[in-house]
PDB file of C-alpha atoms in Angstrom:
ATOM      1  CA  MET S   1      21.637   8.478  51.846  1.00  0.00           C
ATOM      2  CA  ALA S   2      23.624   8.965  48.661  1.00  0.00           C
ATOM      3  CA  LYS S   3      26.826  11.025  48.759  1.00  0.00           C
ATOM      4  CA  THR S   4      26.269  14.733  49.303  1.00  0.00           C
ATOM      5  CA  SER S   5      27.350  15.748  45.792  1.00  0.00           C
ATOM      6  CA  GLU S   6      25.075  13.109  44.250  1.00  0.00           C
ATOM      7  CA  THR S   7      22.177  14.251  46.426  1.00  0.00           C
ATOM      8  CA  PHE S   8      22.646  17.890  45.423  1.00  0.00           C
ATOM      9  CA  GLU S   9      22.848  17.001  41.734  1.00  0.00           C
ATOM     10  CA  ASN S  10      19.762  14.803  41.994  1.00  0.00           C
ATOM     11  CA  ILE S  11      17.753  17.586  43.634  1.00  0.00           C
ATOM     12  CA  GLN S  12      18.710  19.930  40.804  1.00  0.00           C
ATOM     13  CA  ARG S  13      17.538  17.332  38.261  1.00  0.00           C
ATOM     14  CA  LEU S  14      14.273  16.825  40.131  1.00  0.00           C
ATOM     15  CA  ARG S  15      13.721  20.576  40.276  1.00  0.00           C
ATOM     16  CA  LYS S  16      14.188  20.896  36.505  1.00  0.00           C
ATOM     17  CA  ARG S  17      11.699  18.068  35.907  1.00  0.00           C
ATOM     18  CA  TYR S  18       9.281  19.730  38.291  1.00  0.00           C
ATOM     19  CA  TYR S  19       9.412  23.060  36.451  1.00  0.00           C
ATOM     20  CA  ALA S  20       9.000  21.266  33.128  1.00  0.00           C
ATOM     21  CA  SER S  21       5.945  19.394  34.430  1.00  0.00           C
ATOM     22  CA  PHE S  22       3.811  21.893  36.343  1.00  0.00           C
ATOM     23  CA  GLN S  23       2.849  24.275  33.520  1.00  0.00           C
ATOM     24  CA  GLY S  24      -0.949  24.514  33.439  1.00  0.00           C
ATOM     25  CA  LYS S  25      -1.300  22.344  36.541  1.00  0.00           C
ATOM     26  CA  GLN S  26      -1.484  24.943  39.291  1.00  0.00           C
ATOM     27  CA  SER S  27      -4.819  23.584  40.518  1.00  0.00           C
ATOM     28  CA  LEU S  28      -3.191  20.179  41.074  1.00  0.00           C
ATOM     29  CA  LEU S  29      -0.291  21.759  42.956  1.00  0.00           C
ATOM     30  CA  ASP S  30      -2.765  23.689  45.111  1.00  0.00           C
ATOM     31  CA  LEU S  31      -4.555  20.439  45.952  1.00  0.00           C
ATOM     32  CA  ILE S  32      -1.283  18.773  46.905  1.00  0.00           C
ATOM     33  CA  SER S  33      -0.429  21.703  49.188  1.00  0.00           C
ATOM     34  CA  GLU S  34      -3.878  21.626  50.797  1.00  0.00           C
ATOM     35  CA  THR S  35      -3.722  17.892  51.483  1.00  0.00           C
ATOM     36  CA  GLU S  36      -0.244  18.248  53.013  1.00  0.00           C
ATOM     37  CA  VAL S  37      -1.263  20.767  55.673  1.00  0.00           C
ATOM     38  CA  GLY S  38      -2.567  18.173  58.115  1.00  0.00           C
ATOM     39  CA  GLU S  39       0.556  16.060  57.780  1.00  0.00           C
ATOM     40  CA  GLN S  40       2.858  19.052  58.224  1.00  0.00           C
ATOM     41  CA  VAL S  41       0.947  20.186  61.307  1.00  0.00           C
ATOM     42  CA  TYR S  42       0.880  16.692  62.804  1.00  0.00           C
ATOM     43  CA  ASN S  43       4.596  16.046  62.332  1.00  0.00           C
ATOM     44  CA  SER S  44       5.787  19.423  63.572  1.00  0.00           C
ATOM     45  CA  ASN S  45       3.565  19.342  66.657  1.00  0.00           C
ATOM     46  CA  ALA S  46       4.396  15.688  67.381  1.00  0.00           C
ATOM     47  CA  ILE S  47       8.102  16.538  67.373  1.00  0.00           C
ATOM     48  CA  GLU S  48       7.210  18.970  70.191  1.00  0.00           C
ATOM     49  CA  ASN S  49       5.380  16.199  72.128  1.00  0.00           C
ATOM     50  CA  SER S  50       1.787  16.813  71.038  1.00  0.00           C
ATOM     51  CA  THR S  51      -0.333  13.713  71.684  1.00  0.00           C
ATOM     52  CA  LEU S  52      -2.549  14.237  68.623  1.00  0.00           C
ATOM     53  CA  THR S  53      -2.319  11.575  65.936  1.00  0.00           C
ATOM     54  CA  LEU S  54      -2.393  12.414  62.242  1.00  0.00           C
ATOM     55  CA  GLY S  55      -6.052  11.382  62.174  1.00  0.00           C
ATOM     56  CA  ASP S  56      -6.834  13.579  65.188  1.00  0.00           C
ATOM     57  CA  THR S  57      -5.068  16.523  63.578  1.00  0.00           C
ATOM     58  CA  GLU S  58      -6.949  16.185  60.315  1.00  0.00           C
ATOM     59  CA  LYS S  59     -10.275  15.999  62.170  1.00  0.00           C
ATOM     60  CA  VAL S  60      -9.430  19.138  64.156  1.00  0.00           C
ATOM     61  CA  LEU S  61      -8.588  21.018  60.964  1.00  0.00           C
ATOM     62  CA  LEU S  62     -11.791  19.803  59.313  1.00  0.00           C
ATOM     63  CA  GLN S  63     -13.756  20.744  62.465  1.00  0.00           C
ATOM     64  CA  ILE S  64     -14.897  17.167  62.995  1.00  0.00           C
ATOM     65  CA  ASP S  65     -15.605  16.170  66.601  1.00  0.00           C
ATOM     66  CA  LEU S  66     -13.078  13.790  68.141  1.00  0.00           C
ATOM     67  CA  ASP S  67     -14.140  10.781  70.177  1.00  0.00           C
ATOM     68  CA  LYS S  68     -11.549  11.562  72.836  1.00  0.00           C
ATOM     69  CA  TYR S  69     -10.598  14.495  75.025  1.00  0.00           C
ATOM     70  CA  ILE S  70      -7.876  16.844  73.834  1.00  0.00           C
ATOM     71  CA  SER S  71      -6.584  19.867  75.681  1.00  0.00           C
ATOM     72  CA  GLU S  72      -7.427  23.376  74.572  1.00  0.00           C
ATOM     73  CA  ARG S  73      -3.709  23.972  74.041  1.00  0.00           C
ATOM     74  CA  GLU S  74      -3.375  21.062  71.606  1.00  0.00           C
ATOM     75  CA  LEU S  75      -6.499  22.209  69.785  1.00  0.00           C
ATOM     76  CA  PHE S  76      -5.061  25.692  69.233  1.00  0.00           C
ATOM     77  CA  GLU S  77      -1.603  24.300  68.430  1.00  0.00           C
ATOM     78  CA  ALA S  78      -3.086  22.393  65.502  1.00  0.00           C
ATOM     79  CA  LYS S  79      -5.358  25.172  64.248  1.00  0.00           C
ATOM     80  CA  ASN S  80      -2.756  27.911  64.648  1.00  0.00           C
ATOM     81  CA  LEU S  81       0.032  26.008  62.943  1.00  0.00           C
ATOM     82  CA  ALA S  82      -2.266  25.188  60.018  1.00  0.00           C
ATOM     83  CA  ARG S  83      -2.998  28.890  59.717  1.00  0.00           C
ATOM     84  CA  VAL S  84       0.721  29.676  59.707  1.00  0.00           C
ATOM     85  CA  VAL S  85       1.399  27.039  57.034  1.00  0.00           C
ATOM     86  CA  GLY S  86      -1.337  28.479  54.829  1.00  0.00           C
ATOM     87  CA  TYR S  87      -0.061  32.003  55.369  1.00  0.00           C
ATOM     88  CA  ILE S  88       3.520  31.268  54.345  1.00  0.00           C
ATOM     89  CA  ASN S  89       2.368  29.460  51.201  1.00  0.00           C
ATOM     90  CA  GLN S  90       1.006  32.836  50.069  1.00  0.00           C
ATOM     91  CA  LYS S  91       3.274  35.379  51.776  1.00  0.00           C
ATOM     92  CA  SER S  92       6.581  33.745  50.831  1.00  0.00           C
ATOM     93  CA  THR S  93       6.027  34.508  47.149  1.00  0.00           C
ATOM     94  CA  GLN S  94       5.354  38.178  47.917  1.00  0.00           C
ATOM     95  CA  SER S  95       8.035  39.244  50.384  1.00  0.00           C
ATOM     96  CA  GLU S  96      11.544  38.414  51.567  1.00  0.00           C
ATOM     97  CA  LEU S  97      11.706  36.964  55.054  1.00  0.00           C
ATOM     98  CA  THR S  98      12.203  39.650  57.712  1.00  0.00           C
ATOM     99  CA  LEU S  99      12.259  39.767  61.497  1.00  0.00           C
ATOM    100  CA  ASP S 100       8.835  41.440  61.451  1.00  0.00           C
ATOM    101  CA  ILE S 101       7.410  38.509  59.477  1.00  0.00           C
ATOM    102  CA  ILE S 102       8.969  36.044  61.931  1.00  0.00           C
ATOM    103  CA  LEU S 103       7.296  37.892  64.816  1.00  0.00           C
ATOM    104  CA  LEU S 104       3.953  37.855  62.995  1.00  0.00           C
ATOM    105  CA  LEU S 105       4.205  34.101  62.406  1.00  0.00           C
ATOM    106  CA  HIS S 106       4.976  33.594  66.093  1.00  0.00           C
ATOM    107  CA  GLN S 107       1.980  35.733  67.061  1.00  0.00           C
ATOM    108  CA  MET S 108      -0.236  33.563  64.855  1.00  0.00           C
ATOM    109  CA  LEU S 109       1.269  30.358  66.250  1.00  0.00           C
ATOM    110  CA  LEU S 110       0.760  31.152  69.942  1.00  0.00           C
ATOM    111  CA  ALA S 111      -2.515  33.090  69.733  1.00  0.00           C
ATOM    112  CA  ASN S 112      -4.914  31.883  72.458  1.00  0.00           C
ATOM    113  CA  ILE S 113      -2.159  29.651  73.855  1.00  0.00           C
ATOM    114  CA  ASN S 114       0.039  32.200  75.595  1.00  0.00           C
ATOM    115  CA  ASP S 115      -0.688  35.735  74.502  1.00  0.00           C
ATOM    116  CA  ASP S 116       1.791  37.162  77.041  1.00  0.00           C
ATOM    117  CA  PHE S 117       4.774  36.176  74.923  1.00  0.00           C
ATOM    118  CA  ALA S 118       3.196  35.555  71.522  1.00  0.00           C
ATOM    119  CA  GLY S 119       4.837  37.677  68.839  1.00  0.00           C
ATOM    120  CA  ARG S 120       7.790  38.929  70.872  1.00  0.00           C
ATOM    121  CA  TRP S 121      11.409  37.935  71.417  1.00  0.00           C
ATOM    122  CA  ARG S 122      12.720  36.715  74.738  1.00  0.00           C
ATOM    123  CA  GLN S 123      13.371  39.662  77.028  1.00  0.00           C
ATOM    124  CA  LYS S 124      15.858  40.366  79.805  1.00  0.00           C
ATOM    125  CA  ASP S 125      16.209  37.445  82.236  1.00  0.00           C
ATOM    126  CA  GLU S 126      14.167  35.121  79.983  1.00  0.00           C
ATOM    127  CA  TRP S 127      16.570  32.227  79.459  1.00  0.00           C
ATOM    128  CA  VAL S 128      15.855  28.935  77.699  1.00  0.00           C
ATOM    129  CA  ARG S 129      17.753  25.704  77.259  1.00  0.00           C
ATOM    130  CA  VAL S 130      18.489  24.206  73.851  1.00  0.00           C
ATOM    131  CA  GLY S 131      19.362  20.550  74.321  1.00  0.00           C
ATOM    132  CA  ASN S 132      22.346  20.536  76.653  1.00  0.00           C
ATOM    133  CA  HIS S 133      23.264  24.179  76.353  1.00  0.00           C
ATOM    134  CA  ILE S 134      21.734  27.548  77.213  1.00  0.00           C
ATOM    135  CA  ALA S 135      20.512  29.659  74.290  1.00  0.00           C
ATOM    136  CA  VAL S 136      22.009  33.063  73.546  1.00  0.00           C
ATOM    137  CA  ALA S 137      21.314  35.941  75.904  1.00  0.00           C
ATOM    138  CA  PRO S 138      18.094  37.859  75.166  1.00  0.00           C
ATOM    139  CA  GLU S 139      20.155  40.983  74.493  1.00  0.00           C
ATOM    140  CA  GLN S 140      21.925  39.214  71.593  1.00  0.00           C
ATOM    141  CA  ILE S 141      18.857  37.788  69.851  1.00  0.00           C
ATOM    142  CA  ILE S 142      18.108  40.519  67.305  1.00  0.00           C
ATOM    143  CA  ALA S 143      21.739  40.922  66.225  1.00  0.00           C
ATOM    144  CA  LYS S 144      22.162  37.149  65.887  1.00  0.00           C
ATOM    145  CA  LEU S 145      18.970  36.840  63.840  1.00  0.00           C
ATOM    146  CA  HIS S 146      19.995  39.691  61.536  1.00  0.00           C
ATOM    147  CA  LYS S 147      23.307  37.913  60.934  1.00  0.00           C
ATOM    148  CA  THR S 148      21.591  34.552  60.335  1.00  0.00           C
ATOM    149  CA  LEU S 149      19.301  36.090  57.717  1.00  0.00           C
ATOM    150  CA  ALA S 150      22.129  38.096  56.143  1.00  0.00           C
ATOM    151  CA  ASP S 151      24.309  34.980  55.897  1.00  0.00           C
ATOM    152  CA  TYR S 152      21.469  33.098  54.227  1.00  0.00           C
ATOM    153  CA  PHE S 153      20.817  35.818  51.652  1.00  0.00           C
ATOM    154  CA  ALA S 154      24.547  36.162  50.940  1.00  0.00           C
ATOM    155  CA  SER S 155      24.978  32.446  50.224  1.00  0.00           C
ATOM    156  CA  ASN S 156      23.036  32.096  46.935  1.00  0.00           C
ATOM    157  CA  ASN S 157      26.035  30.443  45.328  1.00  0.00           C
ATOM    158  CA  GLU S 158      25.690  27.511  47.742  1.00  0.00           C
ATOM    159  CA  HIS S 159      23.265  24.623  47.257  1.00  0.00           C
ATOM    160  CA  ILE S 160      19.838  25.237  48.796  1.00  0.00           C
ATOM    161  CA  VAL S 161      20.192  22.229  51.119  1.00  0.00           C
ATOM    162  CA  LYS S 162      23.351  23.704  52.641  1.00  0.00           C
ATOM    163  CA  ARG S 163      21.702  27.108  53.004  1.00  0.00           C
ATOM    164  CA  ILE S 164      18.529  25.823  54.672  1.00  0.00           C
ATOM    165  CA  THR S 165      20.524  23.494  56.917  1.00  0.00           C
ATOM    166  CA  LEU S 166      22.736  26.255  58.269  1.00  0.00           C
ATOM    167  CA  PHE S 167      19.840  28.692  58.648  1.00  0.00           C
ATOM    168  CA  HIS S 168      17.767  26.156  60.585  1.00  0.00           C
ATOM    169  CA  LEU S 169      20.594  25.107  62.894  1.00  0.00           C
ATOM    170  CA  ASN S 170      21.544  28.709  63.657  1.00  0.00           C
ATOM    171  CA  PHE S 171      17.937  29.793  64.222  1.00  0.00           C
ATOM    172  CA  GLU S 172      17.320  26.974  66.681  1.00  0.00           C
ATOM    173  CA  GLN S 173      20.603  27.649  68.447  1.00  0.00           C
ATOM    174  CA  ILE S 174      19.493  31.259  68.972  1.00  0.00           C
ATOM    175  CA  HIS S 175      16.066  30.079  70.233  1.00  0.00           C
ATOM    176  CA  PRO S 176      14.618  33.614  70.123  1.00  0.00           C
ATOM    177  CA  PHE S 177      11.272  32.795  71.756  1.00  0.00           C
ATOM    178  CA  ILE S 178      10.155  31.390  75.089  1.00  0.00           C
ATOM    179  CA  ASP S 179       8.025  28.809  73.277  1.00  0.00           C
ATOM    180  CA  GLY S 180       7.388  27.745  69.688  1.00  0.00           C
ATOM    181  CA  ASN S 181      10.978  27.896  68.420  1.00  0.00           C
ATOM    182  CA  GLY S 182      10.972  24.473  66.764  1.00  0.00           C
ATOM    183  CA  ARG S 183       7.677  24.906  64.962  1.00  0.00           C
ATOM    184  CA  ILE S 184       8.550  28.410  63.798  1.00  0.00           C
ATOM    185  CA  GLY S 185      11.980  27.237  62.673  1.00  0.00           C
ATOM    186  CA  ARG S 186      10.483  24.477  60.544  1.00  0.00           C
ATOM    187  CA  VAL S 187       7.960  26.754  58.840  1.00  0.00           C
ATOM    188  CA  LEU S 188      10.714  29.284  58.177  1.00  0.00           C
ATOM    189  CA  ASN S 189      12.555  26.550  56.271  1.00  0.00           C
ATOM    190  CA  ASN S 190       9.557  26.339  53.964  1.00  0.00           C
ATOM    191  CA  TYR S 191       9.187  30.101  53.703  1.00  0.00           C
ATOM    192  CA  LEU S 192      12.748  30.296  52.394  1.00  0.00           C
ATOM    193  CA  LEU S 193      12.412  27.243  50.148  1.00  0.00           C
ATOM    194  CA  ILE S 194       9.254  28.520  48.474  1.00  0.00           C
ATOM    195  CA  ARG S 195      10.702  32.016  48.197  1.00  0.00           C
ATOM    196  CA  ASP S 196      13.748  30.622  46.390  1.00  0.00           C
ATOM    197  CA  GLY S 197      11.669  28.571  43.963  1.00  0.00           C
ATOM    198  CA  PHE S 198      11.809  25.170  45.655  1.00  0.00           C
ATOM    199  CA  VAL S 199       9.049  23.024  47.130  1.00  0.00           C
ATOM    200  CA  PRO S 200       8.222  22.843  50.863  1.00  0.00           C
ATOM    201  CA  ILE S 201       9.488  19.999  53.017  1.00  0.00           C
ATOM    202  CA  ASN S 202       8.022  17.999  55.870  1.00  0.00           C
ATOM    203  CA  ILE S 203      10.401  16.858  58.614  1.00  0.00           C
ATOM    204  CA  LYS S 204       8.735  13.714  59.961  1.00  0.00           C
ATOM    205  CA  PHE S 205       8.044  12.826  63.587  1.00  0.00           C
ATOM    206  CA  ILE S 206       9.359   9.333  62.859  1.00  0.00           C
ATOM    207  CA  ASP S 207      12.767  10.945  62.234  1.00  0.00           C
ATOM    208  CA  ARG S 208      12.764  12.888  65.511  1.00  0.00           C
ATOM    209  CA  ALA S 209      15.720  11.021  67.051  1.00  0.00           C
ATOM    210  CA  GLU S 210      17.906  11.749  64.029  1.00  0.00           C
ATOM    211  CA  TYR S 211      16.634  15.347  64.008  1.00  0.00           C
ATOM    212  CA  TYR S 212      17.705  15.870  67.624  1.00  0.00           C
ATOM    213  CA  GLN S 213      21.014  14.189  66.838  1.00  0.00           C
ATOM    214  CA  ALA S 214      21.566  16.827  64.151  1.00  0.00           C
ATOM    215  CA  PHE S 215      21.323  19.624  66.717  1.00  0.00           C
ATOM    216  CA  ASN S 216      23.668  17.796  69.090  1.00  0.00           C
ATOM    217  CA  GLU S 217      26.188  17.337  66.282  1.00  0.00           C
ATOM    218  CA  PHE S 218      26.061  21.051  65.448  1.00  0.00           C
ATOM    219  CA  ASN S 219      26.200  22.238  69.064  1.00  0.00           C
ATOM    220  CA  GLU S 220      29.102  19.956  69.973  1.00  0.00           C
ATOM    221  CA  THR S 221      31.206  19.998  66.793  1.00  0.00           C
ATOM    222  CA  GLY S 222      29.822  22.701  64.501  1.00  0.00           C
ATOM    223  CA  LYS S 223      29.216  20.056  61.827  1.00  0.00           C
ATOM    224  CA  THR S 224      26.038  19.953  59.748  1.00  0.00           C
ATOM    225  CA  LYS S 225      26.175  16.498  58.139  1.00  0.00           C
ATOM    226  CA  VAL S 226      23.166  14.972  59.915  1.00  0.00           C
ATOM    227  CA  MET S 227      20.843  17.934  59.364  1.00  0.00           C
ATOM    228  CA  GLN S 228      21.997  18.225  55.769  1.00  0.00           C
ATOM    229  CA  SER S 229      20.980  14.598  55.251  1.00  0.00           C
ATOM    230  CA  ILE S 230      17.547  15.210  56.820  1.00  0.00           C
ATOM    231  CA  ILE S 231      16.859  18.321  54.726  1.00  0.00           C
ATOM    232  CA  GLY S 232      18.139  16.682  51.548  1.00  0.00           C
ATOM    233  CA  LYS S 233      15.980  13.593  51.970  1.00  0.00           C
ATOM    234  CA  ALA S 234      12.923  15.678  52.850  1.00  0.00           C
ATOM    235  CA  LEU S 235      13.368  17.825  49.747  1.00  0.00           C
ATOM    236  CA  SER S 236      13.860  14.784  47.499  1.00  0.00           C
ATOM    237  CA  ASN S 237      10.743  13.200  49.014  1.00  0.00           C
ATOM    238  CA  SER S 238       8.705  16.323  48.290  1.00  0.00           C
ATOM    239  CA  TYR S 239       9.837  16.425  44.666  1.00  0.00           C
ATOM    240  CA  HIS S 240       9.237  12.690  44.161  1.00  0.00           C
ATOM    241  CA  LYS S 241       5.681  13.085  45.410  1.00  0.00           C
ATOM    242  CA  ARG S 242       4.863  16.078  43.245  1.00  0.00           C
ATOM    243  CA  LEU S 243       6.421  14.570  40.139  1.00  0.00           C
ATOM    244  CA  ALA S 244       4.445  11.353  40.567  1.00  0.00           C
ATOM    245  CA  TYR S 245       1.238  13.401  40.422  1.00  0.00           C
ATOM    246  CA  LEU S 246       2.358  15.957  37.831  1.00  0.00           C
ATOM    247  CA  GLU S 247       3.637  13.310  35.422  1.00  0.00           C
ATOM    248  CA  ALA S 248       0.339  11.410  35.773  1.00  0.00           C
ATOM    249  CA  LYS S 249       1.978   8.229  36.954  1.00  0.00           C
ATOM    250  CA  GLU S 250       0.156   5.313  38.525  1.00  0.00           C
ATOM    251  CA  ILE S 251       0.753   5.771  42.246  1.00  0.00           C
ATOM    252  CA  ILE S 252       0.926   2.539  44.218  1.00  0.00           C
ATOM    253  CA  HIS S 253       2.150   1.404  47.625  1.00  0.00           C
ATOM    254  CA  LEU S 254       5.781   0.366  47.667  1.00  0.00           C
ATOM    255  CA  LYS S 255       4.921  -3.154  48.841  1.00  0.00           C
ATOM    256  CA  ASP S 256       2.679  -3.604  45.780  1.00  0.00           C
ATOM    257  CA  TYR S 257       5.438  -2.244  43.566  1.00  0.00           C
ATOM    258  CA  GLY S 258       7.762  -4.862  45.017  1.00  0.00           C
ATOM    259  CA  LYS S 259       5.288  -7.653  44.324  1.00  0.00           C
ATOM    260  CA  ARG S 260       4.682  -6.437  40.783  1.00  0.00           C
ATOM    261  CA  TYR S 261       8.358  -6.286  39.890  1.00  0.00           C
ATOM    262  CA  LYS S 262       9.533  -9.069  42.234  1.00  0.00           C
ATOM    263  CA  ILE S 263      11.782  -6.844  44.319  1.00  0.00           C
ATOM    264  CA  SER S 264      12.405  -7.380  48.027  1.00  0.00           C
ATOM    265  CA  HIS S 265      10.188  -5.071  50.093  1.00  0.00           C
ATOM    266  CA  SER S 266      12.915  -4.495  52.690  1.00  0.00           C
ATOM    267  CA  ASN S 267      15.340  -3.552  49.923  1.00  0.00           C
ATOM    268  CA  LEU S 268      12.846  -1.054  48.507  1.00  0.00           C
ATOM    269  CA  ILE S 269      12.167   0.439  51.949  1.00  0.00           C
ATOM    270  CA  ASN S 270      15.880   0.946  52.561  1.00  0.00           C
ATOM    271  CA  LYS S 271      16.256   2.677  49.204  1.00  0.00           C
ATOM    272  CA  ALA S 272      13.143   4.782  49.844  1.00  0.00           C
ATOM    273  CA  LYS S 273      14.463   5.944  53.212  1.00  0.00           C
ATOM    274  CA  ARG S 274      17.738   6.934  51.560  1.00  0.00           C
ATOM    275  CA  GLN S 275      15.763   8.511  48.688  1.00  0.00           C
ATOM    276  CA  THR S 276      17.794   6.630  46.090  1.00  0.00           C
ATOM    277  CA  ILE S 277      14.568   5.585  44.329  1.00  0.00           C
ATOM    278  CA  GLU S 278      11.654   7.855  43.424  1.00  0.00           C
ATOM    279  CA  ALA S 279       9.506   6.772  46.342  1.00  0.00           C
ATOM    280  CA  PHE S 280       7.791   9.162  48.732  1.00  0.00           C
ATOM    281  CA  SER S 281       6.203   8.968  52.145  1.00  0.00           C
ATOM    282  CA  GLU S 282       2.595  10.145  52.325  1.00  0.00           C
ATOM    283  CA  LYS S 283       0.653   9.909  55.582  1.00  0.00           C
ATOM    284  CA  GLY S 284       3.066   7.329  56.924  1.00  0.00           C
ATOM    285  CA  LYS S 285       2.915   5.061  53.863  1.00  0.00           C
ATOM    286  CA  TRP S 286       5.644   4.601  51.280  1.00  0.00           C
ATOM    287  CA  LYS S 287       4.392   5.039  47.721  1.00  0.00           C
ATOM    288  CA  ILE S 288       5.909   5.285  44.267  1.00  0.00           C
ATOM    289  CA  GLY S 289       4.836   6.435  40.820  1.00  0.00           C
ATOM    290  CA  CYS S 290       5.278   3.952  38.004  1.00  0.00           C
TER     291      CYS S 290
END
C-alpha cells in the first residue's frame, strides 16, 4: 500500500469527490448499500469459519432454497447479521454509539443461536481466549469499553483510519462477549464510520490471514501498522466503488481494462490490491470505472 500519509490524503480527496457527487443520488446510494449486504455478511461470517459461500449467503437472504444442507446456526448467522447491518445503516445517523446500542446489536446477532448469552457481557468466571492471550477479566469489561469509546470520541483531530484502527483493535482485545466479538467489532467499525460521515467498509475473507496478523502485531508489540493498512485499503475500495457509480463511469472488469489499454493484468492487480489505482473489489472480482 502507499505510504500512510499518502493514503490518508488520498482518502480525504476521495471523500470530497464523494460528497460533491452524491447530491440528488440517494436512491443510487441506497441500492449500493442494499447490494453490499450479502457480501458484508458473507465475508464477516466466513472470517469466523462459516461454510456458506457468497452465493449461499445471498440465497439465504433472498429466502431462496439451497441445494445443500446448512445448519440452523449458519442460517441464523446470515439472517441475523444482515439484520444488524441494515439496522446500523439507519441507527448510526441518529445516535452516538453507546454500550446499550452495542448490547442491542449483540442481542440481534445471536438471537435464536444462543439466547442465554445474547445481549449481555461476559460475567464472572466467563473467560475467553483472543489469539494467544486471555481477554480481560469480566469485571473489567465495562470500564475498558467506556475508555475505548471515550478515547475514540476524544480523537477527532486524528485521521479516521487511525481512529477506527485503534477502536477495533482495543474492542477485540477486550472481547466483551462469549461469542460474536469479531462480527460485532466489524459492524461497529461501520457504525462509527457512517456516524462520522464516511462510507462503510468490508473487510474481506480473502484477507483473513493479514487480518489475524494485525491482531498479533497489536497484542505482541502494541503497533497498529497492519490493521491500519487493512482499514485504509478497505475504505479506499469503498470510495472507489461508489465514485465509479456516482460519476456514471463505464464499469468494467480489470482484466478487460488491461486489454483495452494494453496494461499487464498482474501489474493492475498488484496496484488494485494496494489501492493505488481506482479499482474496487465487488463480489470477488476486480473492477474499475473508466
